């Protein structure tokens, strides 16, 4: 217990560097990097973003379980046209949203055509269409179909707001990105402020370019990162606290249960 008090006192004596607190440093850099990435990264340019967009749409439409679809020449086809042994999963989704994400991905990676910026000036893009305006088609997103609704919660909220507002599919995705980014920044800021030791290391990890590139697009990693940061924060707060209250036990238990729901790799935390 004495060692805990000593460690805690040292942490309190190093609250900032040159008058800048770790949480303030994180807030400034995360907003600058996050907004830049969210607004300029091509739709579909994030890691597996087309698959994550399709899964968000599916969950927002209350379709929890994915369906079996076929795969032919790189594009999804109707189940009726698929081979009987097909075991790829996905669902039906908005044609304009899928077209926007697919062209953004292929163009950004240089596989199909040069990426046009700004995208809304591309005459071949469906980015100006409203959601539902151009029908639906089958999509394959086996990689994202296994994720629980929890990891997409912020994006589902953004999707529903965008649909209610009648936004084009382009601005709907931008809104989804911004909602996810805002949730990440607020929760990471709280973690950095609360954790008793290692504030600057946590702040630096939280706004690393690789981290910000991921959380600035539609991704399953945003909520996973939030829960991981919360787990580390609560662990050290628990470890160095002289007063282990019931609320601390409950918070640590809840995060320990939610983290494996985000990524199965974290199942050991249940122990």
PDB file of C-alpha atoms in Angstrom:
ATOM      1  CA  UNK A   1       0.000   0.000   0.000  1.00  0.00           C
ATOM      2  CA  UNK A   2       2.912   2.317   0.732  1.00  0.00           C
ATOM      3  CA  UNK A   3       4.347   1.669  -2.726  1.00  0.00           C
ATOM      4  CA  UNK A   4       0.968   2.562  -4.218  1.00  0.00           C
ATOM      5  CA  UNK A   5       0.950   5.903  -2.449  1.00  0.00           C
ATOM      6  CA  UNK A   6       4.511   6.664  -3.582  1.00  0.00           C
ATOM      7  CA  UNK A   7       3.724   5.854  -7.220  1.00  0.00           C
ATOM      8  CA  UNK A   8       0.550   7.897  -7.082  1.00  0.00           C
ATOM      9  CA  UNK A   9       2.358  10.873  -5.569  1.00  0.00           C
ATOM     10  CA  UNK A  10       5.045  10.773  -8.270  1.00  0.00           C
ATOM     11  CA  UNK A  11       2.341  10.745 -10.938  1.00  0.00           C
ATOM     12  CA  UNK A  12       0.722  13.799  -9.409  1.00  0.00           C
ATOM     13  CA  UNK A  13       4.005  15.711  -9.317  1.00  0.00           C
ATOM     14  CA  UNK A  14       4.506  15.319 -13.095  1.00  0.00           C
ATOM     15  CA  UNK A  15       1.158  16.563 -14.443  1.00  0.00           C
ATOM     16  CA  UNK A  16       2.515  18.367 -17.493  1.00  0.00           C
ATOM     17  CA  UNK A  17       5.484  19.204 -19.663  1.00  0.00           C
ATOM     18  CA  UNK A  18       6.129  22.910 -20.273  1.00  0.00           C
ATOM     19  CA  UNK A  19       2.686  23.603 -18.850  1.00  0.00           C
ATOM     20  CA  UNK A  20       0.922  21.360 -21.387  1.00  0.00           C
ATOM     21  CA  UNK A  21      -1.103  18.525 -19.901  1.00  0.00           C
ATOM     22  CA  UNK A  22      -1.174  15.168 -21.714  1.00  0.00           C
ATOM     23  CA  UNK A  23      -4.918  15.361 -22.252  1.00  0.00           C
ATOM     24  CA  UNK A  24      -4.630  18.844 -23.766  1.00  0.00           C
ATOM     25  CA  UNK A  25      -1.853  17.661 -26.070  1.00  0.00           C
ATOM     26  CA  UNK A  26      -3.988  14.720 -27.160  1.00  0.00           C
ATOM     27  CA  UNK A  27      -7.063  16.880 -27.677  1.00  0.00           C
ATOM     28  CA  UNK A  28      -5.284  19.330 -30.002  1.00  0.00           C
ATOM     29  CA  UNK A  29      -3.474  16.724 -32.106  1.00  0.00           C
ATOM     30  CA  UNK A  30      -6.383  14.277 -32.291  1.00  0.00           C
ATOM     31  CA  UNK A  31      -8.796  16.953 -33.506  1.00  0.00           C
ATOM     32  CA  UNK A  32      -6.364  18.258 -36.124  1.00  0.00           C
ATOM     33  CA  UNK A  33      -5.316  14.833 -37.389  1.00  0.00           C
ATOM     34  CA  UNK A  34      -8.760  13.277 -37.047  1.00  0.00           C
ATOM     35  CA  UNK A  35     -10.701  15.974 -38.884  1.00  0.00           C
ATOM     36  CA  UNK A  36      -8.118  16.097 -41.672  1.00  0.00           C
ATOM     37  CA  UNK A  37      -8.257  12.323 -42.140  1.00  0.00           C
ATOM     38  CA  UNK A  38     -12.047  12.072 -41.867  1.00  0.00           C
ATOM     39  CA  UNK A  39     -12.703  14.799 -44.424  1.00  0.00           C
ATOM     40  CA  UNK A  40      -9.974  13.974 -46.955  1.00  0.00           C
ATOM     41  CA  UNK A  41      -9.635  10.191 -46.831  1.00  0.00           C
ATOM     42  CA  UNK A  42     -11.568   8.733 -49.795  1.00  0.00           C
ATOM     43  CA  UNK A  43     -14.805   6.972 -48.882  1.00  0.00           C
ATOM     44  CA  UNK A  44     -13.731   3.354 -48.791  1.00  0.00           C
ATOM     45  CA  UNK A  45     -10.093   4.333 -48.271  1.00  0.00           C
ATOM     46  CA  UNK A  46      -9.993   3.118 -44.684  1.00  0.00           C
ATOM     47  CA  UNK A  47      -8.981  -0.448 -43.814  1.00  0.00           C
ATOM     48  CA  UNK A  48     -11.842  -2.671 -45.080  1.00  0.00           C
ATOM     49  CA  UNK A  49     -14.131   0.360 -44.921  1.00  0.00           C
ATOM     50  CA  UNK A  50     -16.544  -0.883 -47.637  1.00  0.00           C
ATOM     51  CA  UNK A  51     -17.145  -4.051 -45.579  1.00  0.00           C
ATOM     52  CA  UNK A  52     -17.636  -2.062 -42.373  1.00  0.00           C
ATOM     53  CA  UNK A  53     -20.062   0.313 -44.109  1.00  0.00           C
ATOM     54  CA  UNK A  54     -22.098  -2.639 -45.354  1.00  0.00           C
ATOM     55  CA  UNK A  55     -22.209  -4.163 -41.873  1.00  0.00           C
ATOM     56  CA  UNK A  56     -23.245  -0.850 -40.289  1.00  0.00           C
ATOM     57  CA  UNK A  57     -26.060  -0.511 -42.820  1.00  0.00           C
ATOM     58  CA  UNK A  58     -27.167  -4.074 -42.130  1.00  0.00           C
ATOM     59  CA  UNK A  59     -27.242  -3.531 -38.360  1.00  0.00           C
ATOM     60  CA  UNK A  60     -28.967  -0.149 -38.685  1.00  0.00           C
ATOM     61  CA  UNK A  61     -31.717  -1.929 -40.617  1.00  0.00           C
ATOM     62  CA  UNK A  62     -32.052  -4.390 -37.687  1.00  0.00           C
ATOM     63  CA  UNK A  63     -30.561  -7.302 -39.624  1.00  0.00           C
ATOM     64  CA  UNK A  64     -28.314  -8.764 -36.959  1.00  0.00           C
ATOM     65  CA  UNK A  65     -27.324 -11.952 -38.743  1.00  0.00           C
ATOM     66  CA  UNK A  66     -25.551 -11.877 -42.136  1.00  0.00           C
ATOM     67  CA  UNK A  67     -26.799 -14.069 -44.982  1.00  0.00           C
ATOM     68  CA  UNK A  68     -24.960 -16.448 -47.290  1.00  0.00           C
ATOM     69  CA  UNK A  69     -24.139 -14.912 -50.673  1.00  0.00           C
ATOM     70  CA  UNK A  70     -22.052 -15.992 -53.643  1.00  0.00           C
ATOM     71  CA  UNK A  71     -18.988 -14.478 -55.169  1.00  0.00           C
ATOM     72  CA  UNK A  72     -18.178 -14.125 -58.858  1.00  0.00           C
ATOM     73  CA  UNK A  73     -15.410 -12.138 -60.564  1.00  0.00           C
ATOM     74  CA  UNK A  74     -14.845 -10.015 -57.492  1.00  0.00           C
ATOM     75  CA  UNK A  75     -18.430  -8.894 -57.003  1.00  0.00           C
ATOM     76  CA  UNK A  76     -21.293 -10.198 -54.907  1.00  0.00           C
ATOM     77  CA  UNK A  77     -24.159 -11.987 -56.630  1.00  0.00           C
ATOM     78  CA  UNK A  78     -27.591 -13.163 -55.569  1.00  0.00           C
ATOM     79  CA  UNK A  79     -27.714 -16.372 -53.509  1.00  0.00           C
ATOM     80  CA  UNK A  80     -29.785 -18.003 -56.242  1.00  0.00           C
ATOM     81  CA  UNK A  81     -26.924 -17.538 -58.683  1.00  0.00           C
ATOM     82  CA  UNK A  82     -24.239 -18.726 -56.298  1.00  0.00           C
ATOM     83  CA  UNK A  83     -22.703 -22.157 -56.169  1.00  0.00           C
ATOM     84  CA  UNK A  84     -24.243 -24.473 -53.618  1.00  0.00           C
ATOM     85  CA  UNK A  85     -21.003 -24.726 -51.647  1.00  0.00           C
ATOM     86  CA  UNK A  86     -20.580 -20.956 -51.305  1.00  0.00           C
ATOM     87  CA  UNK A  87     -19.880 -20.010 -47.710  1.00  0.00           C
ATOM     88  CA  UNK A  88     -19.248 -16.300 -48.066  1.00  0.00           C
ATOM     89  CA  UNK A  89     -21.465 -13.990 -46.067  1.00  0.00           C
ATOM     90  CA  UNK A  90     -22.881 -10.507 -46.433  1.00  0.00           C
ATOM     91  CA  UNK A  91     -26.283  -9.090 -47.257  1.00  0.00           C
ATOM     92  CA  UNK A  92     -28.275  -6.685 -49.360  1.00  0.00           C
ATOM     93  CA  UNK A  93     -27.348  -3.038 -49.216  1.00  0.00           C
ATOM     94  CA  UNK A  94     -27.757   0.320 -50.896  1.00  0.00           C
ATOM     95  CA  UNK A  95     -26.323   0.377 -54.420  1.00  0.00           C
ATOM     96  CA  UNK A  96     -25.115   3.988 -54.276  1.00  0.00           C
ATOM     97  CA  UNK A  97     -23.382   3.480 -50.923  1.00  0.00           C
ATOM     98  CA  UNK A  98     -21.627   0.344 -52.189  1.00  0.00           C
ATOM     99  CA  UNK A  99     -20.649   2.008 -55.470  1.00  0.00           C
ATOM    100  CA  UNK A 100     -19.214   4.999 -53.621  1.00  0.00           C
ATOM    101  CA  UNK A 101     -17.117   2.839 -51.286  1.00  0.00           C
ATOM    102  CA  UNK A 102     -15.978   0.453 -54.020  1.00  0.00           C
ATOM    103  CA  UNK A 103     -14.865   3.185 -56.431  1.00  0.00           C
ATOM    104  CA  UNK A 104     -13.183   5.104 -53.634  1.00  0.00           C
ATOM    105  CA  UNK A 105     -11.209   2.024 -52.598  1.00  0.00           C
ATOM    106  CA  UNK A 106     -10.165   0.984 -56.100  1.00  0.00           C
ATOM    107  CA  UNK A 107      -9.334   4.530 -57.156  1.00  0.00           C
ATOM    108  CA  UNK A 108      -7.400   5.352 -53.996  1.00  0.00           C
ATOM    109  CA  UNK A 109      -5.352   2.175 -54.301  1.00  0.00           C
ATOM    110  CA  UNK A 110      -4.784   2.729 -58.019  1.00  0.00           C
ATOM    111  CA  UNK A 111      -6.408  -0.503 -59.157  1.00  0.00           C
ATOM    112  CA  UNK A 112      -9.104   0.938 -61.395  1.00  0.00           C
ATOM    113  CA  UNK A 113      -8.723   4.653 -62.162  1.00  0.00           C
ATOM    114  CA  UNK A 114      -7.167   7.785 -60.762  1.00  0.00           C
ATOM    115  CA  UNK A 115      -8.875   9.019 -57.637  1.00  0.00           C
ATOM    116  CA  UNK A 116     -10.881  12.190 -58.231  1.00  0.00           C
ATOM    117  CA  UNK A 117     -10.852  14.845 -55.512  1.00  0.00           C
ATOM    118  CA  UNK A 118     -13.221  16.239 -54.541  1.00  0.00           C
ATOM    119  CA  UNK A 119     -15.297  13.127 -55.124  1.00  0.00           C
ATOM    120  CA  UNK A 120     -18.527  15.038 -55.665  1.00  0.00           C
ATOM    121  CA  UNK A 121     -17.036  16.435 -58.892  1.00  0.00           C
ATOM    122  CA  UNK A 122     -16.659  12.923 -60.348  1.00  0.00           C
ATOM    123  CA  UNK A 123     -19.491  12.514 -62.921  1.00  0.00           C
ATOM    124  CA  UNK A 124     -19.210   8.712 -62.688  1.00  0.00           C
ATOM    125  CA  UNK A 125     -19.790   8.648 -58.934  1.00  0.00           C
ATOM    126  CA  UNK A 126     -23.121   8.083 -57.205  1.00  0.00           C
ATOM    127  CA  UNK A 127     -21.979  10.169 -54.245  1.00  0.00           C
ATOM    128  CA  UNK A 128     -24.734  12.762 -54.721  1.00  0.00           C
ATOM    129  CA  UNK A 129     -27.556  10.205 -54.564  1.00  0.00           C
ATOM    130  CA  UNK A 130     -29.625   9.905 -51.416  1.00  0.00           C
ATOM    131  CA  UNK A 131     -29.707   6.652 -49.517  1.00  0.00           C
ATOM    132  CA  UNK A 132     -32.224   4.257 -51.114  1.00  0.00           C
ATOM    133  CA  UNK A 133     -32.504   6.275 -54.312  1.00  0.00           C
ATOM    134  CA  UNK A 134     -30.878   3.674 -56.564  1.00  0.00           C
ATOM    135  CA  UNK A 135     -32.079   0.367 -55.145  1.00  0.00           C
ATOM    136  CA  UNK A 136     -30.112  -2.399 -53.449  1.00  0.00           C
ATOM    137  CA  UNK A 137     -27.699  -5.162 -54.412  1.00  0.00           C
ATOM    138  CA  UNK A 138     -25.946  -8.073 -52.719  1.00  0.00           C
ATOM    139  CA  UNK A 139     -22.590  -7.448 -51.050  1.00  0.00           C
ATOM    140  CA  UNK A 140     -19.986  -9.816 -49.669  1.00  0.00           C
ATOM    141  CA  UNK A 141     -18.435  -8.719 -46.372  1.00  0.00           C
ATOM    142  CA  UNK A 142     -17.534 -11.974 -44.665  1.00  0.00           C
ATOM    143  CA  UNK A 143     -14.719 -10.310 -42.713  1.00  0.00           C
ATOM    144  CA  UNK A 144     -17.045  -7.769 -41.067  1.00  0.00           C
ATOM    145  CA  UNK A 145     -20.101 -10.012 -40.729  1.00  0.00           C
ATOM    146  CA  UNK A 146     -18.733 -11.659 -37.571  1.00  0.00           C
ATOM    147  CA  UNK A 147     -18.457  -8.420 -35.585  1.00  0.00           C
ATOM    148  CA  UNK A 148     -20.975  -7.728 -32.834  1.00  0.00           C
ATOM    149  CA  UNK A 149     -23.220  -4.641 -33.064  1.00  0.00           C
ATOM    150  CA  UNK A 150     -21.282  -3.119 -30.147  1.00  0.00           C
ATOM    151  CA  UNK A 151     -18.260  -2.165 -32.254  1.00  0.00           C
ATOM    152  CA  UNK A 152     -20.419  -0.249 -34.720  1.00  0.00           C
ATOM    153  CA  UNK A 153     -22.620   1.600 -32.216  1.00  0.00           C
ATOM    154  CA  UNK A 154     -21.316   5.152 -32.971  1.00  0.00           C
ATOM    155  CA  UNK A 155     -21.567   4.599 -36.726  1.00  0.00           C
ATOM    156  CA  UNK A 156     -25.085   3.198 -36.499  1.00  0.00           C
ATOM    157  CA  UNK A 157     -26.114   6.413 -34.738  1.00  0.00           C
ATOM    158  CA  UNK A 158     -24.465   8.503 -37.476  1.00  0.00           C
ATOM    159  CA  UNK A 159     -26.085   6.382 -40.184  1.00  0.00           C
ATOM    160  CA  UNK A 160     -29.574   6.781 -38.714  1.00  0.00           C
ATOM    161  CA  UNK A 161     -29.155  10.542 -38.262  1.00  0.00           C
ATOM    162  CA  UNK A 162     -27.931  10.900 -41.851  1.00  0.00           C
ATOM    163  CA  UNK A 163     -30.853   8.898 -43.190  1.00  0.00           C
ATOM    164  CA  UNK A 164     -33.370  10.959 -41.202  1.00  0.00           C
ATOM    165  CA  UNK A 165     -31.770  14.163 -42.525  1.00  0.00           C
ATOM    166  CA  UNK A 166     -31.934  12.867 -46.103  1.00  0.00           C
ATOM    167  CA  UNK A 167     -28.201  13.306 -46.697  1.00  0.00           C
ATOM    168  CA  UNK A 168     -26.478  12.005 -49.798  1.00  0.00           C
ATOM    169  CA  UNK A 169     -24.522   8.798 -49.303  1.00  0.00           C
ATOM    170  CA  UNK A 170     -21.265  10.781 -49.375  1.00  0.00           C
ATOM    171  CA  UNK A 171     -22.226  13.104 -46.521  1.00  0.00           C
ATOM    172  CA  UNK A 172     -23.860  10.226 -44.661  1.00  0.00           C
ATOM    173  CA  UNK A 173     -20.491   8.435 -44.527  1.00  0.00           C
ATOM    174  CA  UNK A 174     -18.727  11.663 -43.511  1.00  0.00           C
ATOM    175  CA  UNK A 175     -21.243  12.087 -40.665  1.00  0.00           C
ATOM    176  CA  UNK A 176     -20.668   8.490 -39.571  1.00  0.00           C
ATOM    177  CA  UNK A 177     -16.912   9.100 -39.514  1.00  0.00           C
ATOM    178  CA  UNK A 178     -17.268  12.286 -37.482  1.00  0.00           C
ATOM    179  CA  UNK A 179     -19.568  10.668 -34.905  1.00  0.00           C
ATOM    180  CA  UNK A 180     -17.112   7.794 -34.444  1.00  0.00           C
ATOM    181  CA  UNK A 181     -14.186  10.212 -34.201  1.00  0.00           C
ATOM    182  CA  UNK A 182     -15.974  12.377 -31.612  1.00  0.00           C
ATOM    183  CA  UNK A 183     -16.772   9.365 -29.431  1.00  0.00           C
ATOM    184  CA  UNK A 184     -13.152   8.215 -29.647  1.00  0.00           C
ATOM    185  CA  UNK A 185     -11.678  11.617 -28.772  1.00  0.00           C
ATOM    186  CA  UNK A 186     -13.993  12.151 -25.805  1.00  0.00           C
ATOM    187  CA  UNK A 187     -13.427   8.711 -24.298  1.00  0.00           C
ATOM    188  CA  UNK A 188      -9.647   8.710 -24.915  1.00  0.00           C
ATOM    189  CA  UNK A 189      -9.450  12.198 -23.357  1.00  0.00           C
ATOM    190  CA  UNK A 190     -11.265  10.853 -20.276  1.00  0.00           C
ATOM    191  CA  UNK A 191      -8.875   7.875 -20.055  1.00  0.00           C
ATOM    192  CA  UNK A 192      -5.781  10.080 -20.274  1.00  0.00           C
ATOM    193  CA  UNK A 193      -7.181  12.423 -17.642  1.00  0.00           C
ATOM    194  CA  UNK A 194      -8.133   9.615 -15.237  1.00  0.00           C
ATOM    195  CA  UNK A 195      -5.213   7.180 -15.516  1.00  0.00           C
ATOM    196  CA  UNK A 196      -2.900   7.706 -12.510  1.00  0.00           C
ATOM    197  CA  UNK A 197       0.394   6.910 -14.329  1.00  0.00           C
ATOM    198  CA  UNK A 198       1.610   6.857 -17.926  1.00  0.00           C
ATOM    199  CA  UNK A 199      -0.485   9.782 -19.112  1.00  0.00           C
ATOM    200  CA  UNK A 200       1.934  10.921 -21.802  1.00  0.00           C
ATOM    201  CA  UNK A 201       2.587   7.408 -23.204  1.00  0.00           C
ATOM    202  CA  UNK A 202      -1.158   6.794 -23.411  1.00  0.00           C
ATOM    203  CA  UNK A 203      -1.715  10.187 -25.054  1.00  0.00           C
ATOM    204  CA  UNK A 204       0.985   9.523 -27.656  1.00  0.00           C
ATOM    205  CA  UNK A 205      -0.383   6.068 -28.487  1.00  0.00           C
ATOM    206  CA  UNK A 206      -3.884   7.543 -28.742  1.00  0.00           C
ATOM    207  CA  UNK A 207      -2.921  10.074 -31.439  1.00  0.00           C
ATOM    208  CA  UNK A 208      -0.362   8.030 -33.374  1.00  0.00           C
ATOM    209  CA  UNK A 209      -0.955   8.433 -37.138  1.00  0.00           C
ATOM    210  CA  UNK A 210      -1.851   4.746 -37.503  1.00  0.00           C
ATOM    211  CA  UNK A 211      -4.366   5.012 -34.669  1.00  0.00           C
ATOM    212  CA  UNK A 212      -5.943   8.216 -35.972  1.00  0.00           C
ATOM    213  CA  UNK A 213      -6.120   6.893 -39.559  1.00  0.00           C
ATOM    214  CA  UNK A 214      -8.127   3.946 -38.273  1.00  0.00           C
ATOM    215  CA  UNK A 215     -10.535   5.789 -35.972  1.00  0.00           C
ATOM    216  CA  UNK A 216     -11.132   8.562 -38.529  1.00  0.00           C
ATOM    217  CA  UNK A 217     -12.856   6.144 -40.907  1.00  0.00           C
ATOM    218  CA  UNK A 218     -15.693   3.663 -40.424  1.00  0.00           C
ATOM    219  CA  UNK A 219     -13.968   0.810 -38.623  1.00  0.00           C
ATOM    220  CA  UNK A 220     -14.461  -1.860 -35.981  1.00  0.00           C
ATOM    221  CA  UNK A 221     -11.203  -0.706 -34.375  1.00  0.00           C
ATOM    222  CA  UNK A 222     -12.597   2.543 -32.944  1.00  0.00           C
ATOM    223  CA  UNK A 223     -14.709   1.001 -30.194  1.00  0.00           C
ATOM    224  CA  UNK A 224     -12.060  -1.697 -29.687  1.00  0.00           C
ATOM    225  CA  UNK A 225      -9.435   0.993 -29.038  1.00  0.00           C
ATOM    226  CA  UNK A 226     -11.793   2.832 -26.684  1.00  0.00           C
ATOM    227  CA  UNK A 227     -12.389  -0.315 -24.639  1.00  0.00           C
ATOM    228  CA  UNK A 228      -8.675  -1.188 -24.607  1.00  0.00           C
ATOM    229  CA  UNK A 229      -7.762   2.280 -23.326  1.00  0.00           C
ATOM    230  CA  UNK A 230     -10.528   2.053 -20.720  1.00  0.00           C
ATOM    231  CA  UNK A 231      -9.250  -1.350 -19.632  1.00  0.00           C
ATOM    232  CA  UNK A 232      -5.695  -0.060 -19.146  1.00  0.00           C
ATOM    233  CA  UNK A 233      -6.952   3.056 -17.349  1.00  0.00           C
ATOM    234  CA  UNK A 234      -9.205   1.162 -14.953  1.00  0.00           C
ATOM    235  CA  UNK A 235      -6.529  -1.455 -14.291  1.00  0.00           C
ATOM    236  CA  UNK A 236      -3.952   1.104 -13.152  1.00  0.00           C
ATOM    237  CA  UNK A 237      -6.568   3.114 -11.283  1.00  0.00           C
ATOM    238  CA  UNK A 238      -7.588  -0.097  -9.518  1.00  0.00           C
ATOM    239  CA  UNK A 239      -3.980  -1.118  -8.863  1.00  0.00           C
ATOM    240  CA  UNK A 240      -2.820   2.215  -7.411  1.00  0.00           C
ATOM    241  CA  UNK A 241      -5.954   3.192  -5.521  1.00  0.00           C
ATOM    242  CA  UNK A 242      -6.104   2.998  -1.744  1.00  0.00           C
ATOM    243  CA  UNK A 243      -9.900   2.887  -1.882  1.00  0.00           C
ATOM    244  CA  UNK A 244     -11.178   0.001  -4.037  1.00  0.00           C
ATOM    245  CA  UNK A 245     -14.859   0.885  -4.185  1.00  0.00           C
ATOM    246  CA  UNK A 246     -17.742  -1.151  -5.575  1.00  0.00           C
ATOM    247  CA  UNK A 247     -18.007   1.200  -8.545  1.00  0.00           C
ATOM    248  CA  UNK A 248     -14.405   0.405  -9.528  1.00  0.00           C
ATOM    249  CA  UNK A 249     -15.108  -3.315  -9.417  1.00  0.00           C
ATOM    250  CA  UNK A 250     -18.235  -2.856 -11.529  1.00  0.00           C
ATOM    251  CA  UNK A 251     -16.502  -0.625 -14.109  1.00  0.00           C
ATOM    252  CA  UNK A 252     -13.583  -3.026 -14.476  1.00  0.00           C
ATOM    253  CA  UNK A 253     -15.941  -5.984 -14.775  1.00  0.00           C
ATOM    254  CA  UNK A 254     -18.110  -4.317 -17.431  1.00  0.00           C
ATOM    255  CA  UNK A 255     -15.135  -3.317 -19.592  1.00  0.00           C
ATOM    256  CA  UNK A 256     -13.635  -6.803 -19.183  1.00  0.00           C
ATOM    257  CA  UNK A 257     -16.878  -8.276 -20.530  1.00  0.00           C
ATOM    258  CA  UNK A 258     -17.289  -5.786 -23.389  1.00  0.00           C
ATOM    259  CA  UNK A 259     -13.724  -5.964 -24.706  1.00  0.00           C
ATOM    260  CA  UNK A 260     -13.987  -9.596 -25.901  1.00  0.00           C
ATOM    261  CA  UNK A 261     -17.252  -8.704 -27.647  1.00  0.00           C
ATOM    262  CA  UNK A 262     -15.280  -6.195 -29.717  1.00  0.00           C
ATOM    263  CA  UNK A 263     -12.462  -8.594 -30.642  1.00  0.00           C
ATOM    264  CA  UNK A 264     -12.289 -12.296 -29.776  1.00  0.00           C
ATOM    265  CA  UNK A 265      -8.531 -11.954 -29.238  1.00  0.00           C
ATOM    266  CA  UNK A 266      -9.308 -10.272 -25.918  1.00  0.00           C
ATOM    267  CA  UNK A 267     -11.223 -13.244 -24.460  1.00  0.00           C
ATOM    268  CA  UNK A 268      -8.363 -13.875 -21.942  1.00  0.00           C
ATOM    269  CA  UNK A 269      -9.411 -10.632 -20.198  1.00  0.00           C
ATOM    270  CA  UNK A 270     -12.504 -12.475 -19.026  1.00  0.00           C
ATOM    271  CA  UNK A 271     -10.193 -14.334 -16.670  1.00  0.00           C
TER     272      UNK A 271
END
